[in-house]
Coordinates of C-alpha atoms and ligand atoms in Angstrom, one line a residue:
Chain A
M1 CA 139.9 102.1 93.0
S2 CA 142.0 104.9 91.9
F3 CA 140.3 107.3 88.7
I4 CA 142.6 108.7 87.1
N5 CA 141.9 111.5 84.9
Y6 CA 144.4 112.2 81.6
A7 CA 142.1 115.5 80.2
S8 CA 141.5 117.3 83.5
R9 CA 144.9 115.8 85.0
E10 CA 143.6 115.0 88.3
I11 CA 144.0 111.9 90.2
N12 CA 141.1 110.9 92.6
C13 CA 141.1 108.6 96.1
K14 CA 139.1 107.0 97.7
I15 CA 140.1 106.6 101.7
V16 CA 137.5 104.4 104.6
Y17 CA 137.9 105.3 108.6
Y18 CA 136.8 101.8 109.6
G19 CA 136.1 101.3 113.4
P20 CA 134.1 101.1 116.1
G21 CA 131.3 103.2 117.3
L22 CA 131.3 106.3 118.9
C23 CA 135.8 105.3 118.2
G24 CA 136.5 108.7 116.9
K25 CA 136.0 108.7 113.4
T26 CA 134.5 111.5 112.5
T27 CA 136.5 112.9 114.6
N28 CA 139.2 112.1 112.8
L29 CA 136.9 114.5 109.8
Q30 CA 136.2 116.9 111.4
Y31 CA 139.5 118.2 112.6
I32 CA 141.1 117.0 109.0
Y33 CA 138.2 119.9 107.6
Q34 CA 138.3 122.6 110.2
K35 CA 142.0 123.0 109.7
T36 CA 142.5 122.7 106.1
A37 CA 142.6 125.6 103.7
E38 CA 139.0 126.9 102.3
E39 CA 140.1 126.1 99.1
S40 CA 141.8 123.2 99.2
K41 CA 138.2 121.1 101.3
G42 CA 134.5 120.5 99.1
K43 CA 132.3 120.7 102.2
M44 CA 131.8 118.1 104.6
I45 CA 128.8 116.2 104.5
S46 CA 127.7 114.2 107.1
L47 CA 124.9 111.5 106.6
A48 CA 123.8 111.1 110.5
T49 CA 121.0 110.8 113.3
E50 CA 120.0 113.0 115.0
T51 CA 122.2 111.8 117.9
E52 CA 124.8 113.2 115.9
R53 CA 125.4 109.5 115.4
T54 CA 126.6 108.2 111.5
L55 CA 124.1 106.8 109.8
F56 CA 125.3 106.0 107.0
F57 CA 128.5 107.7 106.2
D58 CA 130.7 110.7 106.5
F59 CA 132.1 112.6 103.8
L60 CA 135.1 115.1 103.0
P61 CA 137.2 115.6 99.6
L62 CA 140.1 117.3 99.7
A63 CA 142.6 118.4 96.9
L64 CA 145.3 118.4 98.9
G65 CA 147.8 119.3 95.8
E66 CA 149.7 118.5 92.3
I67 CA 151.7 115.9 92.4
R68 CA 153.5 115.0 89.0
G69 CA 151.1 117.5 87.4
F70 CA 148.0 116.2 88.3
K71 CA 145.6 117.3 90.8
T72 CA 145.4 114.7 93.8
R73 CA 141.9 114.4 94.9
F74 CA 141.2 112.7 98.3
H75 CA 137.8 111.1 99.2
L76 CA 137.8 110.6 102.8
Y77 CA 134.7 108.4 104.3
T78 CA 133.2 107.0 107.9
V79 CA 131.5 103.2 108.2
P80 CA 128.7 104.0 110.7
G81 CA 130.7 102.3 113.8
Q82 CA 127.2 99.8 115.2
V83 CA 127.7 96.2 114.4
F84 CA 123.5 96.9 112.6
Y85 CA 124.5 99.4 110.4
D86 CA 126.9 96.6 108.9
A87 CA 124.6 96.7 105.1
S88 CA 126.0 100.3 104.8
R89 CA 129.3 99.6 106.4
K90 CA 130.3 97.3 102.7
L91 CA 129.1 99.8 100.7
I92 CA 131.3 102.4 101.8
L93 CA 133.8 100.0 100.8
K94 CA 133.7 99.7 97.5
G95 CA 135.8 100.9 95.2
V96 CA 138.1 101.8 98.3
D97 CA 142.4 102.7 97.8
G98 CA 143.1 102.8 101.4
V99 CA 141.7 101.7 105.0
V100 CA 142.2 103.8 108.2
F101 CA 141.8 101.7 111.4
V102 CA 140.8 104.3 114.5
A103 CA 140.5 102.0 117.5
D104 CA 139.6 103.1 120.6
S105 CA 142.5 102.5 123.2
Q106 CA 139.7 103.0 126.0
E107 CA 140.0 99.0 128.3
E108 CA 136.6 98.3 127.9
R109 CA 136.5 98.6 124.0
F110 CA 139.1 96.2 124.0
D111 CA 136.6 92.9 122.3
A112 CA 134.3 95.9 120.0
N113 CA 138.1 96.9 118.0
I114 CA 138.6 93.3 117.3
E115 CA 135.3 92.4 116.2
S116 CA 135.3 95.8 114.3
L117 CA 138.9 94.4 112.4
E118 CA 137.5 91.2 111.2
N119 CA 134.8 92.7 110.6
L120 CA 136.5 95.2 108.3
K121 CA 138.5 91.8 106.8
D122 CA 134.9 90.0 106.4
N123 CA 133.2 93.0 104.4
L124 CA 136.7 93.3 102.1
E125 CA 137.2 89.9 101.2
E126 CA 133.0 89.5 100.1
Q127 CA 134.3 92.7 97.7
G128 CA 137.8 90.7 96.3
F129 CA 139.9 93.4 98.6
D130 CA 142.7 91.8 100.2
L131 CA 143.5 93.1 104.1
E132 CA 147.0 92.5 103.5
K133 CA 147.2 94.1 100.1
L134 CA 145.4 97.1 100.9
P135 CA 146.7 100.3 102.6
F136 CA 146.2 100.4 106.0
V137 CA 147.3 102.0 108.9
I138 CA 145.5 102.1 112.5
Q139 CA 145.4 105.1 114.6
Y140 CA 145.6 104.2 118.6
N141 CA 142.9 106.9 119.1
K142 CA 141.3 108.6 122.4
R143 CA 145.1 108.4 124.5
D144 CA 144.5 110.9 126.3
L145 CA 141.9 109.6 128.7
P146 CA 142.9 107.1 131.7
N147 CA 141.7 103.7 131.4
V148 CA 143.7 103.2 128.0
S149 CA 145.3 100.1 127.3
S150 CA 149.0 99.8 126.4
V151 CA 150.2 100.3 122.7
E152 CA 152.0 97.7 122.9
E153 CA 148.6 95.4 123.9
L154 CA 146.7 97.3 122.2
S155 CA 149.7 96.6 118.9
N156 CA 150.3 93.0 119.6
L157 CA 146.5 92.9 119.6
L158 CA 145.5 93.9 117.1
N159 CA 149.1 95.2 113.8
P160 CA 150.5 91.7 114.0
R161 CA 150.9 92.7 110.1
K162 CA 152.6 95.4 111.3
V163 CA 151.2 98.4 109.6
P164 CA 152.2 102.1 109.8
E165 CA 150.9 102.4 114.2
L166 CA 149.7 106.0 114.7
E167 CA 149.1 107.1 118.4
G168 CA 146.2 110.0 118.1
C169 CA 143.4 112.2 120.4
A170 CA 141.4 113.4 117.2
M171 CA 139.8 115.6 119.8
S172 CA 142.8 118.2 119.7
G173 CA 143.9 117.1 116.8
E174 CA 146.9 114.9 118.1
G175 CA 148.1 112.3 115.6
V176 CA 145.1 113.4 112.8
F177 CA 147.2 114.4 109.6
E178 CA 150.1 112.4 110.1
T179 CA 147.6 109.2 109.7
L180 CA 146.2 111.3 107.4
K181 CA 149.5 111.8 105.8
A182 CA 150.3 107.0 106.2
V183 CA 147.5 106.2 104.5
A184 CA 147.6 108.2 101.5
K185 CA 152.5 107.9 101.0
L186 CA 149.9 104.2 101.0
V187 CA 147.8 104.3 98.1
L188 CA 149.7 106.8 96.2
N189 CA 153.4 104.1 96.4
D190 CA 150.8 101.5 95.1
L191 CA 149.4 103.9 92.2
K192 CA 153.3 104.6 91.2
K193 CA 153.2 100.6 91.6
G194 CA 150.2 101.1 89.0
G195 CA 148.1 99.2 91.0
Chain B
M1 CA 133.5 95.4 80.8
L2 CA 134.5 98.1 83.2
G3 CA 134.4 95.8 86.0
P4 CA 133.9 97.3 90.0
Q5 CA 137.8 96.4 91.0
S6 CA 139.8 98.6 88.2
S7 CA 140.8 102.2 88.4
L8 CA 139.0 104.0 85.7
V9 CA 141.6 105.7 83.8
M10 CA 139.8 108.9 81.4
Y11 CA 141.8 110.0 78.5
D12 CA 140.9 113.2 76.3
E13 CA 139.2 111.8 73.6
E14 CA 137.0 109.8 75.9
Y15 CA 136.3 113.1 77.9
Q16 CA 135.5 114.8 74.7
R17 CA 133.1 112.3 73.4
I18 CA 132.1 112.6 76.7
L19 CA 131.3 116.3 76.7
L20 CA 129.5 115.7 73.6
L21 CA 127.1 112.9 74.3
L22 CA 126.2 115.3 77.5
E23 CA 125.5 117.7 75.8
R24 CA 123.2 117.0 73.6
L25 CA 121.4 115.2 75.9
L26 CA 121.0 118.5 77.8
R27 CA 119.6 120.0 75.1
E28 CA 117.8 117.4 73.2
S29 CA 116.6 117.2 77.0
N30 CA 115.6 120.5 77.9
S31 CA 116.9 119.5 81.4
K32 CA 119.0 121.6 83.6
V33 CA 121.9 120.0 84.8
I34 CA 123.6 117.0 83.6
F35 CA 126.6 115.0 85.1
L36 CA 127.9 110.9 85.3
V37 CA 129.7 109.8 88.4
D38 CA 132.2 106.7 88.7
K39 CA 130.0 104.4 90.8
N40 CA 133.1 104.8 93.7
G41 CA 131.0 107.7 93.9
Q42 CA 133.8 110.1 92.1
L43 CA 132.2 113.2 89.3
I44 CA 133.6 112.2 85.3
A45 CA 131.7 115.1 83.9
A46 CA 129.3 117.2 84.2
T47 CA 127.3 120.3 81.7
G48 CA 124.5 122.7 81.8
E49 CA 123.5 125.2 84.8
T50 CA 126.4 123.4 87.2
A51 CA 127.8 126.7 88.5
N52 CA 125.5 126.9 92.0
L53 CA 125.8 123.5 91.9
D54 CA 128.3 121.4 94.8
T55 CA 129.2 118.8 92.2
T56 CA 131.6 116.6 94.1
S57 CA 128.3 116.6 97.8
L58 CA 126.3 115.9 94.4
A59 CA 128.4 112.9 92.6
S60 CA 129.2 110.9 96.6
L61 CA 125.4 111.1 97.7
T62 CA 124.0 109.9 94.6
A63 CA 126.8 107.3 94.3
G64 CA 125.4 106.4 98.1
N65 CA 122.0 106.4 96.8
I66 CA 122.5 104.0 94.2
A67 CA 125.2 102.1 96.1
A68 CA 122.0 101.8 99.0
T69 CA 119.1 101.0 96.1
G70 CA 121.6 98.6 95.1
G71 CA 121.6 96.7 98.3
L72 CA 117.7 97.3 98.9
A73 CA 116.9 95.5 95.3
K74 CA 119.6 92.4 96.5
L75 CA 117.8 91.5 99.4
I76 CA 114.0 91.7 97.6
G77 CA 115.7 89.2 95.1
E78 CA 116.8 92.3 92.0
K79 CA 119.9 92.5 91.4
E80 CA 119.7 96.5 91.3
F81 CA 117.6 98.8 90.2
S82 CA 118.6 100.6 87.2
I83 CA 116.9 104.1 87.1
L84 CA 115.9 105.9 90.0
F85 CA 113.7 108.8 89.9
H86 CA 113.4 111.0 92.5
E87 CA 110.3 114.1 91.9
G88 CA 110.9 117.9 93.9
E89 CA 108.2 120.9 93.7
K90 CA 110.4 122.4 91.1
D91 CA 113.3 119.8 90.5
N92 CA 113.6 116.6 89.6
I93 CA 116.0 113.5 89.8
H94 CA 116.8 110.9 87.1
I95 CA 119.2 108.3 88.3
S96 CA 120.3 105.0 85.8
I97 CA 123.1 102.9 85.8
I98 CA 125.5 102.6 82.2
G99 CA 127.4 99.6 81.9
G100 CA 127.0 98.9 85.8
R101 CA 129.4 100.7 87.0
V102 CA 128.9 104.4 85.2
I103 CA 126.2 106.9 87.0
L104 CA 124.1 109.4 84.6
V105 CA 122.2 112.1 87.2
V106 CA 119.5 114.2 85.0
I107 CA 118.6 117.2 86.8
F108 CA 115.4 118.6 85.1
D109 CA 111.9 121.2 86.1
Q110 CA 109.0 122.1 84.0
R111 CA 110.5 122.8 80.9
S112 CA 110.7 119.2 80.0
S113 CA 109.5 116.5 81.3
L114 CA 110.2 112.8 82.5
G115 CA 109.1 110.9 79.9
L116 CA 111.1 112.5 77.8
V117 CA 114.5 112.5 79.6
R118 CA 113.3 108.8 79.8
L119 CA 114.0 108.8 76.4
R120 CA 116.7 111.2 75.9
V121 CA 118.5 108.9 78.1
K122 CA 117.7 105.7 76.5
K123 CA 119.3 105.8 73.4
A124 CA 122.4 108.9 75.3
S125 CA 123.4 105.1 77.2
N126 CA 123.4 103.3 74.4
E127 CA 126.3 105.9 72.3
L128 CA 128.1 106.8 75.8
A129 CA 128.6 102.7 76.7
I130 CA 129.9 102.3 73.9
V131 CA 132.9 104.9 75.0
F132 CA 133.1 103.0 78.3
E133 CA 133.8 100.2 76.0
D134 CA 136.8 102.0 74.6
L135 CA 138.1 103.5 77.0
V136 CA 138.6 99.7 78.9
S137 CA 140.8 98.6 76.1
R138 CA 142.2 101.5 75.1
T139 CA 143.3 101.4 79.2
E140 CA 144.6 97.4 78.5
R141 CA 146.2 98.8 75.3
E142 CA 148.0 101.7 77.4
A143 CA 148.6 99.2 80.3
I144 CA 150.8 96.4 78.4
S145 CA 152.4 99.0 75.8
S146 CA 155.4 100.8 77.6
S147 CA 155.3 103.2 75.0
T148 CA 153.5 105.9 77.8
P149 CA 154.9 105.3 81.0
S150 CA 153.3 106.2 83.9
P151 CA 153.2 110.4 85.0
F152 CA 153.3 108.7 88.3
A153 CA 156.1 105.6 88.3
E154 CA 158.8 109.0 89.7
I155 CA 156.5 109.9 92.8
T156 CA 159.3 110.6 95.1
D157 CA 158.5 110.7 99.4
D158 CA 159.0 114.2 98.4
D159 CA 156.4 114.9 96.5
I160 CA 154.3 113.5 99.1
D161 CA 155.5 115.4 101.9
N162 CA 155.3 118.3 99.5
L163 CA 150.7 117.4 99.6
F164 CA 150.6 118.0 103.1
N165 CA 152.7 122.0 103.8
Ligands
LIG201 N1 138.6 111.5 125.4 C1 138.6 111.8 123.7 N2 137.4 111.7 123.0 C2 137.0 112.0 121.9 C3 138.4 111.2 121.1 N3 138.0 111.1 119.7 C4 137.4 111.0 119.6 N4 136.5 111.2 121.2 C5 135.0 111.7 121.5 O1 134.7 110.0 121.1 C6 133.0 110.4 120.0 C7 132.4 109.7 119.7 O2 133.7 110.6 118.5 P1 132.9 110.0 116.9 O3 133.7 110.8 116.4 O4 131.3 110.4 116.6 O5 133.0 108.5 117.1 P2 132.4 107.3 115.1 O6 131.8 106.9 115.2 O7 133.3 106.6 115.5 O8 132.4 108.7 114.4 C8 133.4 112.1 120.5 O9 132.1 112.7 121.7 C9 134.5 112.5 120.5 O10 134.4 114.0 121.0 C10 140.0 111.3 121.5 O11 141.0 111.1 121.1 N5 139.9 111.9 123.0
LIG202 MG1 130.9 108.4 112.7

């Protein structure tokens, strides 16, 4: 949950990028890191295997600016996507303020998306969270590839509640900041309601 | 006790009390750096030789470390490991949990010893736990009283848009 510090006048929020293995979560964070001014970002930490698959998490701290005199910091995390890293995924969801689900638009990843979304719901429930009540946005990634499902099809399947949804190509950066902004907006609006 | 789901709120008075306790612990344990981290990975306070340290990264990795060993503990039927110790060639890290939610990290070298750090940490932990209990009751009081409206009640969409410019 968010950390509001009246002493240093800071708000800290935790955002987790979730999704099936290789959907582009780490790529989202890398793009944000590359495009963020030096003074607004901390070090990006990737706990990865030798083949660059996320082992535990990626972490990117961002200090975007001030709201009402409070420095607003977002801590972005990704989870490891592979099925067998479920224990790690649960840990990273602790204290989450907002979730981005990165879907892999490729047809052959259709089932993997569903499985990962179900897994997200289960793991949140275990922590006492309800996905329906949490700031939540969906990014349909890899729109540049030829073998993708239509956004309509993906949306019907993954987004019955019609939370904010965005098309993305994390490799070129398309939709990446739009996605971050969408989830940040929901998180800050939650804060406004005193959540 | 601070539940895992509630937002952590820090006020000036408690922050100063925490800093004083950390500074005293730093002196009495002869250590180099001390910091406090929320279990979610957010840095609460730091003192000592922090100038060349990436405290944000340290905070996140410490929380990840506690979370991972906590997961290990559950698998073998323990509640959690309340103390972790990492020994390096020069510097060592002593990590302990306070009041179930906050993580205290002490970095020390050969000028101190594990025994001394343990002893001083124990005493400081009890005092820190009291401050965090006060913090919780204060947060509850403030939430009920309408005399101090949340500064975020009036966030506008423009405020949020401005963050990304
Ligand atoms: N064509 C294409 N490839 C992408 C896109 N986003 C990520 N990738 C590639 O997909 C692979 C896995 O990405 P990664 O971010 O590591 O996935 P993660 O497992 O979700 O963290 C990498 O080779 C990326 O370069 C995209 O939008 N389009
Ligand atoms: Mg990854």
